[in-house]
Short mmCIF file of C-alpha atoms and ligand atoms in Angstrom, two decimals:
data_model
loop_
_atom_site.label_atom_id
_atom_site.label_comp_id
_atom_site.label_asym_id
_atom_site.label_seq_id
_atom_site.Cartn_x
_atom_site.Cartn_y
_atom_site.Cartn_z
CA MET A 1338 7.48 19.14 17.82
CA THR A 1339 8.37 18.20 14.45
CA LYS A 1340 6.01 16.17 12.64
CA GLY A 1341 6.82 12.70 11.47
CA LYS A 1342 6.98 11.47 7.96
CA PHE A 1343 4.44 9.13 6.06
CA ILE A 1344 5.65 6.54 3.82
CA ALA A 1345 3.43 4.09 1.66
CA LEU A 1346 4.68 0.85 0.24
CA GLU A 1347 2.95 -0.20 -3.08
CA GLY A 1348 2.89 -2.98 -5.72
CA GLY A 1349 1.37 -5.91 -7.14
CA GLU A 1350 0.99 -9.31 -5.37
CA GLY A 1351 4.35 -10.84 -4.42
CA ALA A 1352 6.04 -7.64 -4.69
CA GLY A 1353 7.83 -8.13 -1.34
CA LYS A 1354 6.13 -5.14 0.38
CA SER A 1355 5.60 -6.59 3.83
CA THR A 1356 9.19 -7.80 4.17
CA GLN A 1357 10.36 -4.34 3.05
CA ALA A 1358 7.98 -2.79 5.52
CA ARG A 1359 9.89 -4.74 8.15
CA LEU A 1360 13.54 -4.03 7.07
CA VAL A 1361 12.87 -0.43 6.25
CA ALA A 1362 11.19 0.11 9.82
CA GLU A 1363 14.39 -1.68 11.32
CA ALA A 1364 16.74 0.47 9.43
CA LEU A 1365 14.96 3.71 10.35
CA ARG A 1366 14.79 2.61 14.02
CA ALA A 1367 18.61 2.10 13.93
CA ARG A 1368 18.75 5.75 13.16
CA GLY A 1369 17.01 6.69 16.47
CA LEU A 1370 13.59 7.21 14.79
CA GLU A 1371 10.22 6.29 16.17
CA VAL A 1372 8.46 3.94 13.54
CA VAL A 1373 5.02 2.72 13.24
CA ILE A 1374 4.31 -0.28 10.73
CA THR A 1375 0.84 -0.61 9.37
CA ARG A 1376 -1.06 -2.04 6.56
CA GLU A 1377 -4.00 -1.68 4.46
CA PRO A 1378 -6.78 -2.65 4.56
CA GLY A 1379 -6.75 -2.66 8.09
CA GLY A 1380 -4.43 -1.17 11.07
CA THR A 1381 -7.40 -0.32 13.22
CA GLN A 1382 -10.04 -2.56 14.77
CA GLY A 1383 -12.62 -1.16 12.39
CA ALA A 1384 -10.61 -1.20 9.18
CA GLU A 1385 -9.45 -4.96 10.10
CA ALA A 1386 -13.11 -5.83 10.31
CA ILE A 1387 -13.68 -4.27 6.96
CA ARG A 1388 -10.80 -6.22 5.74
CA ASN A 1389 -12.23 -9.44 6.63
CA LEU A 1390 -15.42 -8.28 4.80
CA VAL A 1391 -13.54 -7.51 1.52
CA LEU A 1392 -10.87 -10.20 1.35
CA HIS A 1393 -12.75 -13.07 2.91
CA ALA A 1394 -16.47 -12.48 2.08
CA GLU A 1395 -18.70 -15.43 1.57
CA GLY A 1396 -20.74 -15.88 -1.29
CA GLU A 1397 -20.90 -13.57 -4.42
CA GLY A 1398 -18.62 -11.01 -2.82
CA TRP A 1399 -18.56 -7.28 -3.84
CA GLY A 1400 -18.69 -5.31 -7.03
CA PRO A 1401 -15.78 -2.87 -7.81
CA ARG A 1402 -18.16 0.26 -6.48
CA ALA A 1403 -18.98 -1.33 -3.30
CA GLU A 1404 -15.40 -2.53 -2.91
CA ALA A 1405 -13.99 0.83 -3.46
CA LEU A 1406 -16.38 2.52 -0.78
CA LEU A 1407 -15.25 -0.36 1.66
CA PHE A 1408 -11.70 0.38 1.24
CA ALA A 1409 -12.18 4.12 1.51
CA ALA A 1410 -14.19 3.60 4.70
CA ALA A 1411 -11.23 1.41 6.17
CA ARG A 1412 -8.75 3.99 5.10
CA SER A 1413 -10.85 6.62 6.78
CA ASP A 1414 -10.76 4.85 10.21
CA HIS A 1415 -7.19 4.13 9.67
CA VAL A 1416 -6.01 7.65 8.76
CA GLU A 1417 -8.19 9.25 11.67
CA LYS A 1418 -7.23 6.90 14.53
CA LEU A 1419 -3.63 5.79 13.68
CA ILE A 1420 -2.08 7.46 10.77
CA ARG A 1421 -2.66 11.35 11.64
CA PRO A 1422 -1.89 10.96 15.27
CA ALA A 1423 1.34 9.17 14.70
CA ILE A 1424 2.58 11.77 12.35
CA GLU A 1425 1.55 14.46 14.71
CA ARG A 1426 3.57 13.06 17.52
CA GLY A 1427 6.76 12.79 15.50
CA SER A 1428 6.56 9.30 14.28
CA TRP A 1429 7.56 7.71 10.87
CA VAL A 1430 4.70 5.84 9.52
CA ILE A 1431 5.40 2.67 7.20
CA CYS A 1432 2.21 1.77 5.55
CA ASP A 1433 1.79 -1.40 3.36
CA ARG A 1434 -0.59 -0.21 0.65
CA TYR A 1435 -2.51 2.91 0.62
CA LEU A 1436 -4.69 4.91 -1.77
CA ASP A 1437 -2.78 4.02 -4.88
CA SER A 1438 -3.68 0.48 -4.26
CA SER A 1439 -7.37 1.59 -4.64
CA ARG A 1440 -6.42 3.56 -7.66
CA ALA A 1441 -4.71 0.57 -8.95
CA TYR A 1442 -7.01 -2.26 -8.11
CA GLN A 1443 -10.53 -0.83 -7.94
CA GLY A 1444 -9.64 2.07 -10.66
CA GLY A 1445 -7.11 0.05 -13.15
CA GLY A 1446 -8.24 -3.37 -12.23
CA GLY A 1447 -11.86 -2.81 -11.51
CA GLY A 1448 -12.80 -0.04 -14.07
CA LEU A 1449 -13.69 2.83 -11.72
CA SER A 1450 -12.49 6.16 -12.79
CA ASP A 1451 -9.45 7.72 -10.97
CA ALA A 1452 -11.52 10.78 -10.23
CA ASP A 1453 -14.15 8.85 -8.45
CA ILE A 1454 -11.47 7.07 -6.25
CA ARG A 1455 -9.90 10.45 -5.46
CA THR A 1456 -13.51 11.83 -4.48
CA LEU A 1457 -13.78 8.88 -2.01
CA HIS A 1458 -10.46 9.67 -0.49
CA ALA A 1459 -11.19 13.31 -0.36
CA ILE A 1460 -14.19 12.57 1.55
CA GLY A 1461 -12.94 9.69 3.59
CA SER A 1462 -9.45 10.88 4.71
CA GLU A 1463 -9.45 14.76 3.63
CA GLY A 1464 -7.04 13.63 0.64
CA LEU A 1465 -4.13 12.91 3.26
CA LEU A 1466 -1.26 11.75 0.89
CA PRO A 1467 2.17 9.96 1.83
CA ASP A 1468 5.26 12.18 1.92
CA LEU A 1469 6.57 9.35 -0.52
CA THR A 1470 5.48 6.17 -1.93
CA LEU A 1471 7.68 3.34 -2.62
CA LEU A 1472 6.69 1.45 -5.63
CA PHE A 1473 8.17 -2.07 -5.64
CA GLU A 1474 8.41 -3.77 -9.27
CA VAL A 1475 9.11 -7.21 -9.81
CA SER A 1476 9.11 -9.49 -12.92
CA PRO A 1477 5.92 -11.30 -13.39
CA GLU A 1478 8.23 -14.79 -13.06
CA ILE A 1479 9.46 -13.82 -9.60
CA SER A 1480 6.10 -12.59 -8.06
CA ALA A 1481 4.71 -15.93 -9.30
CA THR A 1482 7.45 -17.81 -7.62
CA ARG A 1483 6.87 -15.82 -4.56
CA LEU A 1484 3.19 -16.28 -4.50
CA ALA A 1485 3.39 -19.90 -5.03
CA ARG A 1486 5.53 -20.09 -1.86
CA ARG A 1487 3.43 -17.82 0.18
CA ASP A 1488 -0.05 -18.61 -0.81
CA VAL A 1489 0.33 -22.52 -0.36
CA ASP A 1490 -3.26 -22.43 1.70
CA GLY A 1491 -4.84 -20.50 -1.17
CA THR A 1492 -5.18 -16.69 -1.88
CA ASP A 1493 -7.65 -14.01 -0.92
CA ARG A 1494 -10.68 -12.87 -2.93
CA ILE A 1495 -8.44 -10.14 -4.69
CA GLY A 1496 -5.26 -11.87 -5.00
CA GLY A 1497 -7.00 -14.91 -6.49
CA ARG A 1498 -8.43 -12.73 -9.56
CA GLU A 1499 -7.49 -13.53 -13.05
CA ALA A 1500 -3.98 -12.55 -14.56
CA ALA A 1501 -5.41 -9.92 -16.76
CA TYR A 1502 -6.70 -8.04 -13.66
CA HIS A 1503 -3.25 -8.16 -12.17
CA THR A 1504 -1.78 -7.10 -15.29
CA ARG A 1505 -4.01 -4.04 -15.35
CA VAL A 1506 -3.08 -3.50 -11.66
CA ALA A 1507 0.78 -3.45 -12.55
CA ASP A 1508 0.28 -1.17 -15.65
CA ALA A 1509 -1.88 1.18 -13.39
CA PHE A 1510 0.98 1.47 -10.93
CA SER A 1511 3.46 2.25 -13.42
CA ARG A 1512 1.50 4.85 -15.00
CA PHE A 1513 0.87 6.64 -11.63
CA ALA A 1514 4.84 6.51 -11.01
CA ASP A 1515 5.11 8.25 -14.54
CA ALA A 1516 2.64 10.73 -14.13
CA GLU A 1517 4.01 11.90 -10.47
CA PRO A 1518 7.71 11.24 -10.35
CA ALA A 1519 8.05 13.39 -7.16
CA ARG A 1520 5.59 11.48 -5.16
CA PHE A 1521 6.98 7.94 -6.15
CA ALA A 1522 10.06 6.20 -6.10
CA ARG A 1523 10.50 3.18 -8.23
CA ILE A 1524 12.19 0.45 -6.52
CA ASP A 1525 13.60 -2.80 -8.37
CA GLY A 1526 12.31 -5.58 -6.22
CA ASN A 1527 13.77 -8.42 -7.90
CA GLY A 1528 16.84 -8.74 -5.82
CA THR A 1529 17.20 -10.16 -2.42
CA PRO A 1530 15.44 -8.68 0.37
CA GLU A 1531 18.70 -6.88 1.63
CA GLU A 1532 19.52 -5.35 -1.93
CA THR A 1533 15.73 -4.11 -2.01
CA SER A 1534 15.91 -2.39 1.48
CA ALA A 1535 19.02 -0.81 0.66
CA LEU A 1536 17.38 0.83 -2.67
CA ALA A 1537 14.48 1.74 -0.49
CA MET A 1538 16.63 3.24 2.20
CA ALA A 1539 18.48 5.27 -0.49
CA ALA A 1540 15.06 6.59 -1.84
CA LEU A 1541 14.33 7.75 1.57
CA GLU A 1542 17.65 9.73 1.98
CA GLN A 1543 16.29 13.03 1.15
CA LEU A 1544 13.33 12.90 3.55
CA LEU A 1545 15.66 11.79 6.17
CA SER A 1546 17.99 14.78 5.73
CA ALA A 1547 14.92 17.05 5.43
P1 TYD B 1030 -2.83 -8.55 1.55
O1 TYD B 1030 -2.90 -9.95 2.05
O2 TYD B 1030 -2.50 -7.44 2.41
O3 TYD B 1030 -2.11 -8.74 0.10
P2 TYD B 1030 -0.61 -8.05 -0.34
O4 TYD B 1030 0.63 -8.95 0.65
O5 TYD B 1030 -0.64 -8.51 -1.63
O6 TYD B 1030 -0.44 -6.54 0.13
O7 TYD B 1030 -4.18 -8.18 0.77
C1 TYD B 1030 -4.59 -6.91 0.29
C2 TYD B 1030 -5.40 -7.14 -0.86
O8 TYD B 1030 -6.33 -5.94 -1.15
C3 TYD B 1030 -4.42 -7.09 -2.04
O9 TYD B 1030 -5.11 -8.04 -3.18
C4 TYD B 1030 -4.80 -5.79 -2.61
C5 TYD B 1030 -6.02 -5.49 -2.27
N1 TYD B 1030 -6.36 -4.14 -1.96
C6 TYD B 1030 -7.34 -3.32 -2.88
O10 TYD B 1030 -7.74 -3.98 -3.78
N2 TYD B 1030 -7.47 -1.96 -2.79
C7 TYD B 1030 -7.02 -1.00 -1.84
O11 TYD B 1030 -7.32 -0.02 -1.66
C8 TYD B 1030 -6.12 -1.98 -1.06
C9 TYD B 1030 -5.41 -1.32 0.37
C10 TYD B 1030 -5.78 -3.44 -1.11
#
């Protein structure tokens, strides 16, 4: 049986990833493919429990190192129980955030070295990388407008960090895409959801015809 493909969606807060996960999955299904949509942190029971610990911790919360370990542990469970089995049975996996979020948030934002984040990923998930990572890029004004609409009830522990943290995250994503152009497709996320998903599908064309 042919293996499926693994696509990660990345970007800062308010980049529109969750909407795009849905639209891209619909477009792939319309082509007759089996598609699993999932997200990080989360996707399995254990990883969802860790999500809750990380994003909605009571009290003082976690330092960047503990946070990186928790994300890596959640990813390990997710890869072992959901992502790898789905790829093995020929499904496409669309994952809302993956390793590059740890590199951007705990690395770029939190100050851990990229080598340390990659070591955690090697231990936790045997270094599994997506076939392609779609990086959704939006202007700060558009992301602020979307977040104001989405987070009316308040944001989570990471989303609520200061603007400088999120600027470091956005800069880190941009550096990763520059450094590994074959692994990333940069997608302009400033347009309507339909315009953006058309760009995302165009970026997947090569994998679809492979
Ligand atoms: P979520 O509500 O899914 O946010 P978004 O809609 O912006 O994706 O919350 C995920 C949060 O966790 C988000 O702020 C990014 C952060 N995160 C990390 O810091 N490291 C990681 O490895 C992952 C997967 C997420």
